[in-house]
Each structure stands twice: as structure tokens, then as C-alpha cells.
């Protein structure tokens, strides 16, 4: 039976987002063997999303030409508050979920052990193991996408606070009273001035107000289709509106990074997520400049502002790592 | 010789601030035996301040009727960046110091081993051992005085970041672009809207602009004399200007606390410093209300906002603890 156990040398990492599900198969060296993608469709309810996640995993396994029996575990990153021990998603606002026993439901469908972790936590694990965080003991991650999530590593270990709910850097208030209103009810949260969501909202409003932009053409007139890639293309084509809005966002991301540096004095602030994957090389110099204009005591010689180097793969890589940790913690499951 | 060693059962804690020096003698149970106070006079230069610190320690020992030989060590908290190993104050803006070999200079005068630590670090140690932080593993301290300093405790240990310069919560930007200018060069740092310094500046300006306030009488027309106690008295007498300014400060301190809660999800945010000692019971309910209006996920059932319970003594208590740690680390010194 030992033979059987050691044959389960693959894991699957899943990044379950509000818009799309990504699943990837990793071998025992954590090399990516195959990947698949699927729309999440949270509007269909939790059961349907579990079903779609199972399909996405099955398709990735098919693409890798692997049977289910070759997979030791599946690790899923979910944007929300997770009880990892019980495998329950306690709250996931983007999915409109409350108390969904996700690990059990998915495991029942796949006949593979499943673990669920917070998506940013998964991404931070990946940055630490495979990205710009390698070799660092103290750093903060900022993932810039629809929202802004944060991961913290102190003394070599990920830190999420006493209640496991830390890292909500997107709701750090940076423009009290004067900033735009946030979904959380407040004004001036970092997310309202610096996320891709905020950038897109500002661009749509400006276009509606009559400002010209190539974005209208790039999205074929359907503004719901504006994603990081369209923003990057418009930026490359020197679209005035997009440049102005992105530059403002860089300024605020820099202030957010400076706040983390002033409070935590890390070795590095590491940027990731879809927007950074698409526009990192344009944005990083501006973010860095804004950050060090707002730090006290710490200088850019001592604290680095880095691209994660993982693009949008941090989630699946981290999901895979969570799966690997599950296998280690329960050796009998092989 | 053992007898001699165990007779050195006292330590001295010093809180060296920009305005005043506090020195206190503690017995082996860390009970306060005697205390003295002296103006700092940083305008006279580092040598004079070292001299005045030595005098303050000598006076405290005299008040305790103890010889120098009864003291195992002196621990001094200094507002600045400290190289504790070498006993050097690297930078202390409020004292206008750079690279002052403080421990050596003071030790030479007192013939007692001296250790120097950052003042906020000392205060946080005291909060953890003797104040509202007892029994907590994860908390953040906010010391509200002339400026705003922060201390962080994660998993039971104090954390100051990779370079030892963390905790600068006073320079967390909370009102980007629109806030008042800060000494650090930026706009809208927490310190510019919520410190005692900011409160006093705003009150003086309003009075200069013709607004009436009892503060003018309470400080005998000398606005340089406005301290926390005068603010507390004016507040107690329902002075309209003072109430308005203090209430605004509470709102911003609440936002600062919320930012720490959103990023770090601690068990508690603990408030200390001169302003809280004088006005804590009035300010805490307002600070708490503002904080939980700005937190996401964390609720006031899970995260507490507490008065440190140490008033302005956190510095001397922490200095004493640093002295005790020095004695422990070098048993041969007794």
C-alpha cells in the first residue's frame, strides 16, 4: 500500500474569485502541469459554484491526463473569512456566501481531501515560497485587483491577527471625510481610490461625462468588460484619461505602502494581483516614489517595493501549497 | 561577594522626553519607591541633558534614601531611533540629537550600568507587564502626547519591524492631500489631526482668530503653557472650542485605531500618554465609537479599545523593565 500512497504525488490549487475560478495541477516539485479556468457565476448560489469548481478541477486533471487517484489534496483560496479547521466559508461578500461548508461539499464531489483558506493568505504563502518574498523574514503584500487585499509576514511567519481577520489594508482610511464612499460604508478607504474597481468606476464616470478615451473602443462599448488588460492597452497607447487615473491610483497605493512601512517597518512591500501583472512595470516606479515621499525614518535603501513576480498565479500556487500542507498534517489520508 | 550582588535589588527607570525628564526608583517587586522630575532643556545640548538626567536620577535616589550601590541598572526611554546594543541614540528629532553615546556618558557619571531604549518600546513593555496589555498576546498601543507613537505586540512579543523602526503610527496618512501639513513634510498624518500638539495648535489659532475660550485664562495668557491638564480643565468647564477640537481629535484617533484593527486584527488597541491620562474617560467612548464605525469584519465584541491604566507612568515603568532586562542579560555586572 506504500506504493499507492507515494503515487498520489500531485496537488490541485484553486483560486475561487468573484468572477472566475482558476484551477491548476502541480507535481511534487510544485511545477504547474496543467490549468483551467471557468466563470464563477455566484448568482447561481453556493451549490452551483461548488459544482463549477469541481468541473474546473476535473477539466484541469483531464488536461494533465491524470486520474483523481493521483491527487493527494485540493487547496482552495476563497475571498472571505474562513474557518479552515472545519472547512467552512464563514462570510464571502463577493460570493454572497455565509456559512458554506465548502470543503465537505467539494470533497464529496471529487473524492479528494479539500482544504479552504483565505485567498490573500494563499497568495501570500505563494509570494513567500516562490515569489519576491523568498528569503525575506518580514514583508507586507498588497494585492491590487477588484479590491485590495493584504498579507503580512513577520519573523518568517504569516500573521493574520488574533481573530484571523487581519490584512484588510483595502479598508485602511487614507482620505478621511474627503474620499469617495466605499462599499463598507465609509469614505476614503484605500480601495475607493486605488483598486482596479475604483479605477474602472472613475474612467466610466469620466467617459459618461463626455471625456474621450480609447477605452470605449477597446471594450466595444461594453464598459462591464473593462479589465486590467484593457487598461494596460489604453495606457500603452497613451490614453490621457487612463494615464491620469492610473497615476492617481499609483499615488494612493504609494501612500498605502508608506502607511504599512511606517507602522511595520518591513524589509519589503510586495505588490501583486491582476492590475500589477498587467501594468506593474509602469506603475511600480510611481508607487515607489509616492511611498518614499510619505515614509519617515525608513528609506528606499532599507525597504524595497517589489513586484511579486507571480502575476495572477499567486492564488493557484498558494492553493496548491495549502493542499500540500493538508497532506503533511494528515499523513493517513494518502 | 554574593551578599553584595543580591543587595543591588533596585533599578531606576527614566523617561527622557523633549520637555521633561522623569526618573523613578523601583524595588525588586517593581514597586515605585521614589520619583523625581526635571526640565530637559534640549537647547543646552546633549552633554547638558546627560548631566540633567544624572541629576534627576541622583535626586530620585536621594528621595528613596538609597546609595548608588543599591542600584543594579538604569534604563532610559528616549524618543528616537536607538542602537540599544551600543547604547547610542542614533536620531532623536525632539532633542535635536544625532549619534549621541548616551548609555556610556550617563553610566560614566552614575557609575551604574545604563541601557537606552526607544520610549514607546519602553511604554509598550510596561503596558504588557503592568497595564491593560496583561494577559493579551496581540495588541497595539497608541500613545497620544505631543506626537503619536505606537507599539505593537504580536504573539506575545513586541514587534518593531525588520529595521527596528516600526510603530510610527503618528505618520500614518489619514487625510491625504486635504489634511494639515506635518513636520515630516507630508499632509494629513494622524499626528497633524489627533496629537496633543495638533489640538493645542488648533486652539491657539482659533483664539488668535478671535474665538473665545477659557484656555486663555487657564494658561494666564501664555499659550506655551497649554498642557493636557489645562485642556482637561477647559473640557470639564464645557469650553465650546476645546470640546469641539477634542471631539474632532477623538474621531481621527478612532480612524487611526480602525486602520490598525483592519490591518492587524489585534485583541485590543490600548491608549496611553499624557492626553489620555488627563482626558481618557471623556475621550475613550468617542474614540471607540469612531473606531468601530471604520472597521470591517472586526466588531467591538472581539476587539477592545482600552485605557492603558498607567497614565504617564508607562515610560518610567518601561525604563525600569529595560534596566531589569539588562541586569538579567549580564549577570556578572552585579
PDB file of N, CA, C and O in Angstrom, chain B residues 13-48:
ATOM      1  N   UNK B  13      14.170  53.666  36.430  1.00  0.00           N
ATOM      2  CA  UNK B  13      13.586  53.865  35.102  1.00  0.00           C
ATOM      3  C   UNK B  13      13.512  55.351  34.800  1.00  0.00           C
ATOM      4  O   UNK B  13      13.109  56.134  35.663  1.00  0.00           O
ATOM      5  N   UNK B  14      13.961  55.732  33.595  1.00  0.00           N
ATOM      6  CA  UNK B  14      13.937  57.149  33.221  1.00  0.00           C
ATOM      7  C   UNK B  14      13.136  57.324  31.941  1.00  0.00           C
ATOM      8  O   UNK B  14      13.276  56.545  30.994  1.00  0.00           O
ATOM      9  N   UNK B  15      12.275  58.337  31.923  1.00  0.00           N
ATOM     10  CA  UNK B  15      11.521  58.706  30.727  1.00  0.00           C
ATOM     11  C   UNK B  15      12.057  60.068  30.298  1.00  0.00           C
ATOM     12  O   UNK B  15      11.772  61.085  30.928  1.00  0.00           O
ATOM     13  N   UNK B  16      12.888  60.062  29.257  1.00  0.00           N
ATOM     14  CA  UNK B  16      13.537  61.296  28.807  1.00  0.00           C
ATOM     15  C   UNK B  16      12.735  61.893  27.652  1.00  0.00           C
ATOM     16  O   UNK B  16      12.852  61.445  26.511  1.00  0.00           O
ATOM     17  N   UNK B  17      11.896  62.878  27.945  1.00  0.00           N
ATOM     18  CA  UNK B  17      11.074  63.490  26.906  1.00  0.00           C
ATOM     19  C   UNK B  17      11.663  64.800  26.413  1.00  0.00           C
ATOM     20  O   UNK B  17      12.658  65.279  26.954  1.00  0.00           O
ATOM     21  N   UNK B  18      11.041  65.373  25.402  1.00  0.00           N
ATOM     22  CA  UNK B  18      11.510  66.645  24.866  1.00  0.00           C
ATOM     23  C   UNK B  18      11.352  67.782  25.855  1.00  0.00           C
ATOM     24  O   UNK B  18      12.124  68.740  25.865  1.00  0.00           O
ATOM     25  N   UNK B  19      10.355  67.692  26.746  1.00  0.00           N
ATOM     26  CA  UNK B  19      10.088  68.764  27.707  1.00  0.00           C
ATOM     27  C   UNK B  19      10.578  68.443  29.111  1.00  0.00           C
ATOM     28  O   UNK B  19      11.121  69.291  29.797  1.00  0.00           O
ATOM     29  N   UNK B  20      10.372  67.160  29.532  1.00  0.00           N
ATOM     30  CA  UNK B  20      10.746  66.839  30.912  1.00  0.00           C
ATOM     31  C   UNK B  20      11.410  65.470  31.040  1.00  0.00           C
ATOM     32  O   UNK B  20      11.214  64.586  30.205  1.00  0.00           O
ATOM     33  N   UNK B  21      12.221  65.360  32.104  1.00  0.00           N
ATOM     34  CA  UNK B  21      12.849  64.084  32.451  1.00  0.00           C
ATOM     35  C   UNK B  21      12.133  63.557  33.688  1.00  0.00           C
ATOM     36  O   UNK B  21      11.970  64.286  34.662  1.00  0.00           O
ATOM     37  N   UNK B  22      11.685  62.302  33.628  1.00  0.00           N
ATOM     38  CA  UNK B  22      11.109  61.644  34.800  1.00  0.00           C
ATOM     39  C   UNK B  22      12.031  60.498  35.179  1.00  0.00           C
ATOM     40  O   UNK B  22      12.454  59.737  34.320  1.00  0.00           O
ATOM     41  N   UNK B  23      12.363  60.382  36.484  1.00  0.00           N
ATOM     42  CA  UNK B  23      13.171  59.250  36.954  1.00  0.00           C
ATOM     43  C   UNK B  23      12.451  58.629  38.140  1.00  0.00           C
ATOM     44  O   UNK B  23      11.897  59.350  38.980  1.00  0.00           O
ATOM     45  N   UNK B  24      12.438  57.289  38.196  1.00  0.00           N
ATOM     46  CA  UNK B  24      11.775  56.608  39.304  1.00  0.00           C
ATOM     47  C   UNK B  24      12.602  55.410  39.743  1.00  0.00           C
ATOM     48  O   UNK B  24      13.223  54.733  38.919  1.00  0.00           O
ATOM     49  N   UNK B  25      12.624  55.190  41.057  1.00  0.00           N
ATOM     50  CA  UNK B  25      13.333  54.043  41.633  1.00  0.00           C
ATOM     51  C   UNK B  25      12.318  52.937  41.902  1.00  0.00           C
ATOM     52  O   UNK B  25      11.251  53.202  42.458  1.00  0.00           O
ATOM     53  N   UNK B  26      12.660  51.707  41.457  1.00  0.00           N
ATOM     54  CA  UNK B  26      11.767  50.566  41.676  1.00  0.00           C
ATOM     55  C   UNK B  26      12.485  49.508  42.500  1.00  0.00           C
ATOM     56  O   UNK B  26      13.681  49.265  42.295  1.00  0.00           O
ATOM     57  N   UNK B  27      11.746  48.866  43.413  1.00  0.00           N
ATOM     58  CA  UNK B  27      12.353  47.779  44.190  1.00  0.00           C
ATOM     59  C   UNK B  27      12.264  46.468  43.410  1.00  0.00           C
ATOM     60  O   UNK B  27      11.838  46.463  42.250  1.00  0.00           O
ATOM     61  N   UNK B  28      12.676  45.362  44.033  1.00  0.00           N
ATOM     62  CA  UNK B  28      12.759  44.103  43.283  1.00  0.00           C
ATOM     63  C   UNK B  28      11.391  43.524  42.910  1.00  0.00           C
ATOM     64  O   UNK B  28      11.309  42.586  42.141  1.00  0.00           O
ATOM     65  N   UNK B  29      10.300  44.096  43.462  1.00  0.00           N
ATOM     66  CA  UNK B  29       8.949  43.718  43.021  1.00  0.00           C
ATOM     67  C   UNK B  29       8.427  44.713  41.983  1.00  0.00           C
ATOM     68  O   UNK B  29       7.246  44.709  41.654  1.00  0.00           O
ATOM     69  N   UNK B  30       9.293  45.580  41.521  1.00  0.00           N
ATOM     70  CA  UNK B  30       8.963  46.668  40.596  1.00  0.00           C
ATOM     71  C   UNK B  30       7.908  47.611  41.189  1.00  0.00           C
ATOM     72  O   UNK B  30       7.080  48.179  40.477  1.00  0.00           O
ATOM     73  N   UNK B  31       7.962  47.769  42.506  1.00  0.00           N
ATOM     74  CA  UNK B  31       7.124  48.777  43.146  1.00  0.00           C
ATOM     75  C   UNK B  31       7.858  50.096  43.138  1.00  0.00           C
ATOM     76  O   UNK B  31       9.079  50.132  43.377  1.00  0.00           O
ATOM     77  N   UNK B  32       7.141  51.184  42.886  1.00  0.00           N
ATOM     78  CA  UNK B  32       7.764  52.507  42.829  1.00  0.00           C
ATOM     79  C   UNK B  32       8.120  52.982  44.233  1.00  0.00           C
ATOM     80  O   UNK B  32       7.251  53.046  45.105  1.00  0.00           O
ATOM     81  N   UNK B  33       9.404  53.294  44.438  1.00  0.00           N
ATOM     82  CA  UNK B  33       9.882  53.699  45.758  1.00  0.00           C
ATOM     83  C   UNK B  33       9.955  55.224  45.852  1.00  0.00           C
ATOM     84  O   UNK B  33       9.606  55.818  46.874  1.00  0.00           O
ATOM     85  N   UNK B  34      10.404  55.853  44.758  1.00  0.00           N
ATOM     86  CA  UNK B  34      10.501  57.318  44.749  1.00  0.00           C
ATOM     87  C   UNK B  34      10.597  57.802  43.308  1.00  0.00           C
ATOM     88  O   UNK B  34      11.003  57.051  42.418  1.00  0.00           O
ATOM     89  N   UNK B  35      10.217  59.062  43.100  1.00  0.00           N
ATOM     90  CA  UNK B  35      10.278  59.605  41.743  1.00  0.00           C
ATOM     91  C   UNK B  35      10.691  61.065  41.772  1.00  0.00           C
ATOM     92  O   UNK B  35      10.450  61.770  42.751  1.00  0.00           O
ATOM     93  N   UNK B  36      11.338  61.509  40.692  1.00  0.00           N
ATOM     94  CA  UNK B  36      11.695  62.923  40.563  1.00  0.00           C
ATOM     95  C   UNK B  36      11.475  63.369  39.126  1.00  0.00           C
ATOM     96  O   UNK B  36      11.367  62.551  38.213  1.00  0.00           O
ATOM     97  N   UNK B  37      11.444  64.691  38.937  1.00  0.00           N
ATOM     98  CA  UNK B  37      11.116  65.295  37.647  1.00  0.00           C
ATOM     99  C   UNK B  37      12.031  66.491  37.436  1.00  0.00           C
ATOM    100  O   UNK B  37      12.402  67.165  38.400  1.00  0.00           O
ATOM    101  N   UNK B  38      12.371  66.746  36.163  1.00  0.00           N
ATOM    102  CA  UNK B  38      13.276  67.864  35.855  1.00  0.00           C
ATOM    103  C   UNK B  38      13.024  68.301  34.421  1.00  0.00           C
ATOM    104  O   UNK B  38      12.712  67.466  33.580  1.00  0.00           O
ATOM    105  N   UNK B  39      13.185  69.578  34.155  1.00  0.00           N
ATOM    106  CA  UNK B  39      13.073  70.045  32.764  1.00  0.00           C
ATOM    107  C   UNK B  39      14.216  69.483  31.932  1.00  0.00           C
ATOM    108  O   UNK B  39      15.337  69.334  32.432  1.00  0.00           O
ATOM    109  N   UNK B  40      13.961  69.143  30.662  1.00  0.00           N
ATOM    110  CA  UNK B  40      15.006  68.525  29.832  1.00  0.00           C
ATOM    111  C   UNK B  40      16.019  69.549  29.309  1.00  0.00           C
ATOM    112  O   UNK B  40      17.218  69.297  29.312  1.00  0.00           O
ATOM    113  N   UNK B  41      15.511  70.690  28.857  1.00  0.00           N
ATOM    114  CA  UNK B  41      16.344  71.742  28.262  1.00  0.00           C
ATOM    115  C   UNK B  41      17.250  71.233  27.132  1.00  0.00           C
ATOM    116  O   UNK B  41      18.486  71.374  27.195  1.00  0.00           O
ATOM    117  N   UNK B  42      16.660  70.642  26.088  1.00  0.00           N
ATOM    118  CA  UNK B  42      17.476  70.135  24.970  1.00  0.00           C
ATOM    119  C   UNK B  42      18.268  71.240  24.273  1.00  0.00           C
ATOM    120  O   UNK B  42      19.274  70.969  23.613  1.00  0.00           O
ATOM    121  N   UNK B  43      17.840  72.503  24.455  1.00  0.00           N
ATOM    122  CA  UNK B  43      18.548  73.645  23.854  1.00  0.00           C
ATOM    123  C   UNK B  43      19.969  73.764  24.375  1.00  0.00           C
ATOM    124  O   UNK B  43      20.818  74.389  23.737  1.00  0.00           O
ATOM    125  N   UNK B  44      20.261  73.154  25.539  1.00  0.00           N
ATOM    126  CA  UNK B  44      21.608  73.258  26.115  1.00  0.00           C
ATOM    127  C   UNK B  44      22.592  72.236  25.538  1.00  0.00           C
ATOM    128  O   UNK B  44      23.772  72.251  25.884  1.00  0.00           O
ATOM    129  N   UNK B  45      22.074  71.320  24.693  1.00  0.00           N
ATOM    130  CA  UNK B  45      22.967  70.332  24.076  1.00  0.00           C
ATOM    131  C   UNK B  45      22.984  69.007  24.802  1.00  0.00           C
ATOM    132  O   UNK B  45      22.598  68.931  25.978  1.00  0.00           O
ATOM    133  N   UNK B  46      23.447  67.943  24.134  1.00  0.00           N
ATOM    134  CA  UNK B  46      23.413  66.579  24.678  1.00  0.00           C
ATOM    135  C   UNK B  46      24.148  66.440  26.016  1.00  0.00           C
ATOM    136  O   UNK B  46      23.623  65.821  26.940  1.00  0.00           O
ATOM    137  N   UNK B  47      25.336  67.034  26.132  1.00  0.00           N
ATOM    138  CA  UNK B  47      26.108  66.892  27.375  1.00  0.00           C
ATOM    139  C   UNK B  47      25.303  67.386  28.577  1.00  0.00           C
ATOM    140  O   UNK B  47      25.246  66.735  29.623  1.00  0.00           O
ATOM    141  N   UNK B  48      24.676  68.551  28.402  1.00  0.00           N
ATOM    142  CA  UNK B  48      23.883  69.129  29.487  1.00  0.00           C
ATOM    143  C   UNK B  48      22.684  68.241  29.820  1.00  0.00           C
ATOM    144  O   UNK B  48      22.331  68.081  30.994  1.00  0.00           O
TER     145      UNK B  48
END
